[in-house]
Amino acid sequence: MPDRSRPARTPGKGTGSTAVGAPAATPQGTATATATPRRSPGPKVRPKNGVDRFFGVTERRSSFGREVRGGLTTFFTMAYIVVLNPIILSGADITGATLPFASVAAVTALVAGVLTIAMGIVGRYPLALATGLGINAIVGVYAATQLTWPEIMGLVVLEGLLITVLVLTGFRRAVFTAIPAQLKTAIAVGIGFFLTIIGLADAGIVRPGNPLISFGVNGSLAGWPMLTFVVGLLLTSVLVVRRVRGALLIGILATTVFAIVVEAIADIGPRTGADGAVANTHGWALQVPTWPGQVFDVPDLSIIGNFSLFGGFSRIGVLAAVLIVFSIMIADFFDTVGTITAVGAEGELLDEDRNLPRSQPVLLVDSLAAAAGGAASVSSNTTYIESAAGVGDGARTGLASVVTGALFLVATFFTPLVQVVPSEAAAPVLVIVGAMMISQIRDLEWGDMSLVIPAFLTIALMPFTYSITNGIGAGVVSYVVLRVATGRGRDVHPLMWTVAAVFVVYFALDPIQQLL
């Protein structure tokens, strides 16, 4: 959302968006700030053709060019998952079995492509889906310690089916609506910071250190990859403030070209070795930007369908399996709530109560995606916060998702080519989109500490714990407690009590497991 001291922006030029402000005093007592006026719709423009009418391109004041550009930007920002997911899922399970790297990469791209296209056509919003980061790490840990790959993937399928039932009964949408406006705004701001720290970590600007994190390599910006990130950040920032059309996409592509030239001259190599340990602190974080010797590769889809729906129950018992399903479900459930809120706010797609209109199809596709990811043996698929990059570059409709999904399908056959774009070239876009999103902080209510503290915890815990779910959980629990402590328990929506109780169980899951 641009600074109000600047001239109004031209819609869709990738310079951020004006979020809908929180409403005045609501029955839940969630905010007292003055709502930011929405732009008048102006004269109604007739759609140009059937595609325009179906996706509502003109209705949302977009254009086919912006949608295509936004779809491209989203793809290049999140294409890293095609390489990262097989790395995370490359370990052996408790029987010593492993998932084929090439097959996981190809199927990750295939499932992301199909589901993102489904989101575009059914949900009609610029939201892309792929294997959920964090969730795949949880899946990998359970496979290494308790279950086989088919067994843990079966539990992921069950988790997705359970969330689908919650969507069909209307419960998931009801929870989305029950979250107060103050927390919804805080979620969007927190995700802005979360995107920023993801970008900085991907570029190696922040790394694990002593006592907690360190700046670059031994406190300095050392190495060509970090220079590549800095060049990309400055270049993309200039393009954004100059309001160049396609600024984010141009930034990614130009920085990638720069990275390829740097690698060709300096021969830097990867940061980590084949064993996953750091071998070169000055190396590229994930992909080495070199032109692959083989561009086309026939995809190996052999892992699709290799799951055991109830095998995990037999191996570790019903109670332990249920707790695993519960923990994955909570992460999946509330990550999506946060993502939809943040992306919708960035694209001016939310209504006056900061809810996404016609959200039921979006939630249904996202829920089925979790089950589809498990059935394909690539872990739960979910809506990606990197969709905000495409929205920042102009995307407003599901047409952008169709473009992103089509590119993922192409990537199924060109997996080696996807690896050309290094994370250092995509990371600047995440930082800039983070800057766009945190400006919504002005819509928070600052005069009531019982609202300020939950908002602050929501914002702080997302980047500091590297989890959207943790931030939402801390905000929800503290909101309920503090409203009660100030004698305003009646203002709390009934569903918020349920959600708070669920989060208490979620945060106490480890001691509960030990107790039982």
XYZ file of C-alpha atoms in Angstrom:
516
model
C 0.000 0.000 0.000
C 1.604 3.255 -1.094
C 2.350 6.114 1.233
C -0.554 8.530 1.240
C 1.872 11.423 0.862
C 2.689 10.242 -2.652
C 0.502 10.701 -5.702
C -2.005 7.913 -6.237
C -0.553 5.032 -8.198
C -1.740 3.672 -11.476
C -3.477 0.369 -10.733
C -1.653 -2.814 -11.557
C 1.857 -1.488 -12.092
C 3.456 -3.606 -9.443
C 3.918 -0.813 -6.930
C 1.841 -2.246 -4.115
C -1.791 -1.798 -3.227
C -4.034 0.073 -0.874
C -5.493 -2.409 1.562
C -9.003 -2.171 2.854
C -8.922 -0.645 6.306
C -10.320 -2.276 9.363
C -13.977 -1.423 9.973
C -15.161 0.749 12.795
C -16.335 -0.913 16.018
C -17.664 -4.342 15.143
C -19.718 -6.724 17.248
C -16.468 -8.514 18.057
C -14.858 -5.273 19.156
C -11.954 -5.971 16.871
C -11.051 -2.522 15.606
C -11.914 1.092 15.954
C -9.693 2.510 13.236
C -11.304 4.391 10.392
C -11.662 2.230 7.331
C -9.599 3.155 4.306
C -12.056 4.255 1.613
C -12.290 1.879 -1.317
C -11.908 3.305 -4.780
C -15.148 3.999 -6.570
C -15.807 1.383 -9.212
C -16.288 3.996 -11.923
C -18.222 3.331 -15.124
C -18.849 -0.331 -15.797
C -16.755 -1.613 -18.707
C -18.052 -4.466 -20.809
C -15.791 -7.546 -20.995
C -13.882 -7.905 -24.244
C -14.520 -11.630 -24.776
C -15.534 -14.851 -23.072
C -12.194 -15.330 -21.318
C -12.375 -11.780 -19.971
C -15.926 -12.398 -18.760
C -15.068 -15.754 -17.130
C -12.062 -14.503 -15.166
C -13.335 -10.962 -14.611
C -10.157 -9.369 -15.974
C -11.723 -6.042 -16.931
C -14.024 -6.115 -13.898
C -10.986 -6.150 -11.602
C -9.319 -3.365 -13.605
C -6.629 -5.635 -14.986
C -5.543 -6.643 -18.481
C -4.400 -9.798 -20.220
C -0.856 -8.465 -20.297
C -0.816 -7.873 -16.541
C -2.246 -11.327 -15.836
C 0.339 -13.063 -18.018
C 3.128 -10.988 -16.506
C 1.907 -11.667 -12.987
C 1.666 -15.395 -13.701
C 5.234 -15.442 -14.999
C 6.483 -13.561 -11.946
C 4.786 -15.963 -9.540
C 6.253 -18.961 -11.363
C 9.821 -17.692 -11.318
C 9.490 -16.683 -7.672
C 8.362 -20.136 -6.515
C 9.987 -22.408 -9.130
C 12.691 -23.213 -6.587
C 10.306 -25.748 -5.003
C 10.895 -28.077 -7.969
C 14.497 -28.448 -6.795
C 14.077 -27.888 -3.061
C 11.292 -30.409 -2.467
C 13.285 -33.441 -3.680
C 16.210 -32.257 -1.550
C 13.983 -32.176 1.561
C 12.360 -35.520 0.732
C 15.596 -37.219 -0.332
C 16.332 -38.881 3.015
C 15.723 -42.534 3.808
C 12.637 -43.646 5.730
C 12.763 -46.057 8.672
C 13.218 -49.010 6.288
C 16.071 -47.319 4.410
C 13.962 -46.690 1.306
C 14.357 -43.362 -0.533
C 12.270 -41.410 -3.035
C 13.881 -40.986 -6.494
C 15.161 -37.394 -6.764
C 14.226 -36.946 -10.442
C 10.770 -38.387 -9.888
C 10.029 -36.102 -6.905
C 11.161 -33.077 -8.944
C 8.981 -33.982 -11.938
C 5.903 -34.876 -9.883
C 6.301 -31.740 -7.733
C 6.081 -29.650 -10.916
C 3.229 -31.729 -12.354
C 1.018 -31.556 -9.256
C 1.747 -27.842 -8.777
C 0.783 -27.208 -12.391
C -2.503 -29.111 -12.287
C -3.593 -27.653 -8.949
C -2.623 -24.084 -9.800
C -4.624 -24.269 -13.024
C -7.537 -25.686 -11.011
C -7.252 -22.763 -8.604
C -7.318 -20.321 -11.511
C -10.368 -21.882 -13.149
C -12.363 -22.817 -10.033
C -11.179 -20.230 -7.504
C -10.568 -17.466 -10.104
C -8.013 -15.706 -7.934
C -4.261 -15.218 -8.605
C -3.193 -17.913 -6.160
C -0.631 -20.598 -6.987
C -0.162 -23.920 -5.218
C 2.779 -26.276 -4.693
C 4.259 -28.531 -2.042
C 4.117 -26.670 1.264
C 7.472 -25.701 2.722
C 7.614 -26.588 6.376
C 4.991 -29.279 5.951
C 7.346 -31.254 3.686
C 10.048 -30.917 6.347
C 7.642 -32.315 8.971
C 6.800 -35.174 6.613
C 10.512 -35.866 6.096
C 11.146 -36.018 9.838
C 8.311 -38.475 10.456
C 9.551 -40.656 7.589
C 13.057 -40.713 9.029
C 11.957 -41.531 12.568
C 8.611 -43.347 12.637
C 7.047 -44.242 9.289
C 7.746 -45.358 5.744
C 7.253 -42.922 2.865
C 3.960 -44.538 1.755
C 2.657 -44.491 5.336
C 3.377 -40.806 6.034
C 1.985 -39.856 2.615
C -1.163 -41.774 3.499
C -1.580 -39.652 6.630
C -1.158 -36.530 4.471
C -3.988 -37.781 2.247
C -6.201 -38.273 5.289
C -5.339 -34.780 6.527
C -6.337 -33.314 3.161
C -9.619 -35.225 3.118
C -10.383 -34.060 6.658
C -9.841 -30.413 5.725
C -12.008 -30.945 2.634
C -14.845 -32.097 4.907
C -14.376 -28.941 6.999
C -14.676 -26.864 3.827
C -17.787 -28.646 2.578
C -19.480 -28.153 5.950
C -18.629 -24.440 5.837
C -16.490 -24.620 8.977
C -13.240 -23.507 7.357
C -14.840 -20.437 5.791
C -16.602 -19.651 9.078
C -13.258 -19.637 10.898
C -11.803 -17.386 8.211
C -14.682 -14.936 8.709
C -14.576 -15.106 12.526
C -10.979 -13.864 12.791
C -11.171 -10.175 13.791
C -10.053 -7.453 11.389
C -7.176 -6.429 13.673
C -5.651 -9.903 13.419
C -6.285 -10.136 9.685
C -4.336 -6.937 9.147
C -1.593 -8.192 11.460
C -1.441 -11.449 9.481
C -0.839 -9.532 6.252
C 1.872 -7.408 7.897
C 3.484 -10.438 9.547
C 3.619 -12.266 6.236
C 5.339 -9.214 4.769
C 8.117 -9.652 7.324
C 8.008 -13.429 6.800
C 8.561 -13.017 3.057
C 11.419 -10.641 3.781
C 13.282 -13.054 6.031
C 12.709 -15.875 3.520
C 14.290 -13.716 0.827
C 17.211 -12.686 3.028
C 17.819 -16.290 4.103
C 17.607 -17.579 0.525
C 20.234 -15.030 -0.485
C 22.509 -15.838 2.450
C 22.229 -12.336 3.888
C 21.055 -13.818 7.196
C 22.428 -17.170 8.346
C 22.542 -19.248 11.511
C 25.182 -17.789 13.793
C 26.231 -17.095 17.338
C 24.201 -16.377 19.414
C 21.299 -16.614 16.961
C 21.782 -15.309 13.424
C 24.626 -13.639 11.583
C 24.935 -11.121 8.772
C 26.339 -12.667 5.597
C 29.663 -14.477 5.972
C 31.368 -13.596 9.250
C 29.464 -10.321 9.430
C 30.132 -9.104 5.880
C 28.597 -9.332 2.419
C 31.233 -11.665 1.014
C 30.990 -13.602 -2.212
C 29.541 -13.172 -5.676
C 26.123 -14.706 -4.874
C 25.435 -12.030 -2.257
C 26.573 -9.349 -4.671
C 24.118 -10.817 -7.172
C 21.327 -10.450 -4.620
C 22.298 -6.837 -3.845
C 22.431 -5.960 -7.548
C 19.045 -7.607 -8.080
C 17.518 -5.845 -5.076
C 18.705 -2.405 -6.168
C 17.764 -2.963 -9.818
C 14.283 -4.269 -8.995
C 13.726 -1.488 -6.443
C 14.551 1.136 -9.076
C 12.161 -0.505 -11.543
C 9.399 -0.614 -8.921
C 9.700 3.012 -7.791
C 9.920 4.096 -11.443
C 6.685 2.133 -11.973
C 8.039 0.111 -14.847
C 5.540 -2.446 -16.074
C 6.663 -5.946 -15.135
C 9.274 -4.609 -12.718
C 9.426 -7.769 -10.609
C 9.638 -10.145 -13.579
C 12.262 -7.998 -15.292
C 14.231 -7.940 -12.047
C 14.253 -11.747 -11.771
C 15.269 -12.301 -15.394
C 17.945 -9.580 -15.438
C 19.455 -10.800 -12.171
C 19.476 -14.376 -13.490
C 21.428 -13.276 -16.573
C 23.875 -11.443 -14.309
C 24.233 -14.589 -12.164
C 24.905 -16.792 -15.207
C 27.662 -14.424 -16.353
C 29.168 -14.304 -12.855
C 29.205 -18.099 -12.553
C 30.710 -18.503 -16.029
C 33.592 -16.186 -15.109
C 34.162 -17.013 -11.429
C 33.152 -20.722 -11.337
C 31.761 -20.401 -7.798
C 29.802 -23.612 -7.352
C 27.170 -24.567 -4.742
C 27.204 -23.639 -1.063
C 26.437 -27.203 0.073
C 28.046 -30.477 -0.928
C 26.404 -33.727 -1.939
C 26.014 -34.691 1.723
C 24.048 -31.517 2.503
C 26.831 -29.974 4.606
C 28.178 -26.494 3.883
C 31.203 -26.904 1.609
C 31.643 -23.333 0.357
C 30.288 -20.431 2.408
C 30.643 -18.157 -0.634
C 28.713 -20.487 -2.963
C 25.226 -20.333 -4.444
C 22.505 -21.221 -1.933
C 20.451 -23.702 -3.984
C 20.716 -23.707 -7.766
C 24.010 -22.945 -9.515
C 23.130 -20.613 -12.434
C 24.668 -22.551 -15.308
C 23.054 -23.550 -18.565
C 22.250 -27.253 -18.274
C 23.765 -29.759 -20.653
C 20.343 -31.420 -20.992
C 17.352 -29.106 -21.291
C 14.611 -31.667 -21.959
C 13.996 -34.722 -19.796
C 11.165 -37.278 -19.912
C 9.503 -37.058 -16.468
C 9.571 -40.025 -14.117
C 6.098 -40.254 -12.566
C 6.549 -43.622 -10.883
C 5.929 -42.371 -7.316
C 2.353 -41.227 -8.015
C -0.122 -43.309 -6.021
C 2.537 -44.863 -3.799
C 0.787 -44.257 -0.472
C -0.765 -46.354 2.283
C -3.912 -44.743 3.654
C -4.007 -46.587 6.991
C -0.534 -48.124 7.142
C 0.630 -45.526 9.659
C -2.100 -46.524 12.105
C -0.888 -50.111 12.063
C 2.752 -49.185 12.595
C 2.587 -46.550 15.360
C -0.941 -46.901 16.718
C -4.154 -44.947 16.234
C -3.469 -42.201 18.798
C 0.022 -41.374 17.527
C -1.184 -41.349 13.909
C -4.116 -39.070 14.797
C -1.760 -36.596 16.488
C 0.421 -36.492 13.357
C -2.634 -35.841 11.178
C -3.745 -33.116 13.596
C -0.390 -31.314 13.598
C -0.152 -31.323 9.794
C -3.784 -30.229 9.476
C -3.365 -27.200 11.757
C -0.298 -26.044 9.818
C -2.121 -26.535 6.503
C -5.364 -24.940 7.708
C -3.960 -21.690 9.068
C -1.104 -21.221 6.594
C -3.785 -20.923 3.931
C -5.831 -18.464 6.017
C -2.768 -16.260 6.351
C -1.780 -16.540 2.705
C -5.237 -15.746 1.333
C -5.590 -12.761 3.668
C -2.186 -11.352 2.755
C -2.427 -11.869 -0.999
C -6.009 -10.619 -1.070
C -5.046 -7.474 0.829
C -2.107 -6.800 -1.497
C -4.384 -7.108 -4.546
C -7.275 -5.061 -3.068
C -9.447 -8.167 -3.339
C -10.828 -8.195 0.216
C -14.173 -6.746 1.248
C -14.812 -4.171 3.987
C -14.487 -6.864 6.685
C -11.179 -8.029 5.186
C -12.683 -11.285 3.941
C -12.123 -12.722 0.479
C -15.411 -12.696 -1.460
C -16.414 -16.068 -2.877
C -13.718 -17.845 -0.919
C -15.394 -21.268 -0.719
C -14.052 -22.531 -4.101
C -10.568 -21.301 -3.157
C -10.628 -23.177 0.133
C -11.997 -26.310 -1.552
C -9.206 -26.431 -4.144
C -6.604 -25.787 -1.445
C -7.999 -28.601 0.719
C -8.084 -31.121 -2.129
C -4.533 -30.066 -2.962
C -3.328 -31.394 0.379
C -4.768 -34.831 -0.382
C -3.499 -34.727 -3.972
C 0.046 -33.965 -2.822
C 0.031 -36.920 -0.461
C -1.423 -39.232 -3.105
C 1.353 -38.167 -5.487
C 4.042 -38.776 -2.791
C 5.329 -35.180 -2.844
C 3.725 -34.026 0.454
C 0.786 -31.704 1.046
C 0.244 -28.982 -1.553
C -0.993 -25.607 -0.372
C -1.515 -22.015 -1.516
C 1.823 -20.220 -1.802
C 2.571 -16.859 -0.257
C 4.855 -16.216 -3.256
C 1.595 -15.563 -5.137
C 1.940 -12.070 -3.681
C 4.845 -11.481 -6.064
C 2.558 -11.951 -9.058
C -0.107 -9.769 -7.468
C 2.539 -7.119 -6.860
C 3.299 -7.243 -10.582
C -0.328 -6.692 -11.592
C -2.149 -10.049 -11.380
C -5.724 -9.835 -10.105
C -7.559 -12.881 -11.488
C -7.334 -16.631 -11.920
C -5.943 -16.150 -15.416
C -2.553 -15.473 -13.838
C -2.791 -18.817 -12.018
C -3.523 -20.581 -15.292
C -0.317 -19.062 -16.696
C 1.687 -20.103 -13.632
C 0.224 -23.601 -13.717
C 0.960 -23.993 -17.414
C 4.594 -23.069 -16.772
C 4.806 -25.716 -14.037
C 3.462 -28.304 -16.486
C 6.131 -27.271 -18.981
C 8.701 -27.494 -16.188
C 7.733 -31.153 -15.746
C 9.536 -31.830 -19.019
C 12.207 -29.157 -18.567
C 13.222 -29.715 -14.947
C 16.933 -29.064 -15.705
C 16.058 -25.653 -17.199
C 14.163 -24.564 -14.084
C 17.388 -24.926 -12.126
C 18.994 -22.043 -14.027
C 17.317 -19.368 -11.857
C 19.260 -19.144 -8.557
C 17.497 -18.269 -5.323
C 19.668 -15.128 -5.170
C 17.845 -13.865 -8.275
C 14.337 -14.547 -6.936
C 15.008 -13.410 -3.355
C 14.999 -9.636 -4.126
C 11.378 -9.918 -5.255
C 10.351 -11.482 -1.935
C 11.986 -8.617 -0.024
C 10.291 -5.967 -2.151
C 6.879 -7.647 -1.913
C 7.444 -7.772 1.847
C 7.962 -4.005 1.806
C 4.713 -3.588 -0.114
C 2.760 -5.653 2.396
C 4.037 -4.227 5.693
C 2.711 -0.791 4.792
C -0.727 -2.115 5.815
C 0.441 -1.674 9.388
C -1.148 1.784 9.319
C -4.588 0.131 9.413
C -3.974 -1.399 12.840
C -5.650 -0.014 15.954
C -2.912 1.327 18.257
C -4.972 2.803 21.087
C -6.006 -0.443 22.786
C -3.230 -2.686 24.144
C -5.575 -5.673 24.242
C -5.557 -5.387 20.437
C -1.963 -4.211 20.018
C -0.342 -7.149 21.835
C -2.102 -9.899 19.791
C -1.286 -8.025 16.585
C 2.346 -7.639 17.629
C 2.693 -11.329 18.534
C 1.155 -12.295 15.196
C 3.588 -10.067 13.315
C 6.685 -10.979 15.346
C 6.330 -14.742 15.554
C 5.876 -15.321 11.823
C 9.428 -14.317 10.836
C 11.086 -15.175 14.147
C 9.728 -18.742 14.237
C 9.627 -19.127 10.436
C 5.975 -20.145 10.601
C 2.722 -18.474 9.564
C 0.793 -20.893 11.759
C 2.745 -20.008 14.909
C 2.083 -16.311 14.366
C -1.642 -16.788 13.842
C -1.854 -19.110 16.847
C -0.097 -16.673 19.185
C -2.338 -13.857 17.998
C -5.561 -15.835 18.403
C -4.786 -17.179 21.890
C -3.573 -13.825 23.239
C -6.543 -12.021 21.666
C -9.055 -14.235 23.464
C -7.180 -14.071 26.782
C -6.779 -10.285 26.717
C -10.378 -9.570 25.667
C -11.526 -11.664 28.618
C -9.004 -10.001 30.955
C -10.386 -6.564 30.034
C -14.001 -7.623 30.604
C -14.862 -7.830 26.901
C -15.214 -11.576 26.537
C -18.623 -11.122 24.939
C -16.913 -9.402 22.010
C -15.075 -12.621 21.110
C -16.720 -14.535 18.286
C -17.797 -18.027 19.495
C -15.613 -19.719 16.880
C -12.571 -17.830 18.165
C -12.903 -19.735 21.447
C -12.752 -23.001 19.530
C -9.808 -21.879 17.429
C -7.942 -20.691 20.539
C -8.504 -24.049 22.240
C -7.235 -25.887 19.165
C -4.088 -23.760 19.138
C -3.472 -24.452 22.827
C -3.487 -28.163 21.982
C -1.267 -27.521 18.944
C 1.360 -25.646 20.965
C 1.249 -28.290 23.720
C 1.367 -31.214 21.297
C 4.748 -32.527 22.408
C 3.942 -32.766 26.136
C 0.548 -34.249 25.259
C 2.281 -36.944 23.193
C 4.649 -37.675 26.064
C 1.756 -37.831 28.519
C -0.268 -40.227 26.399
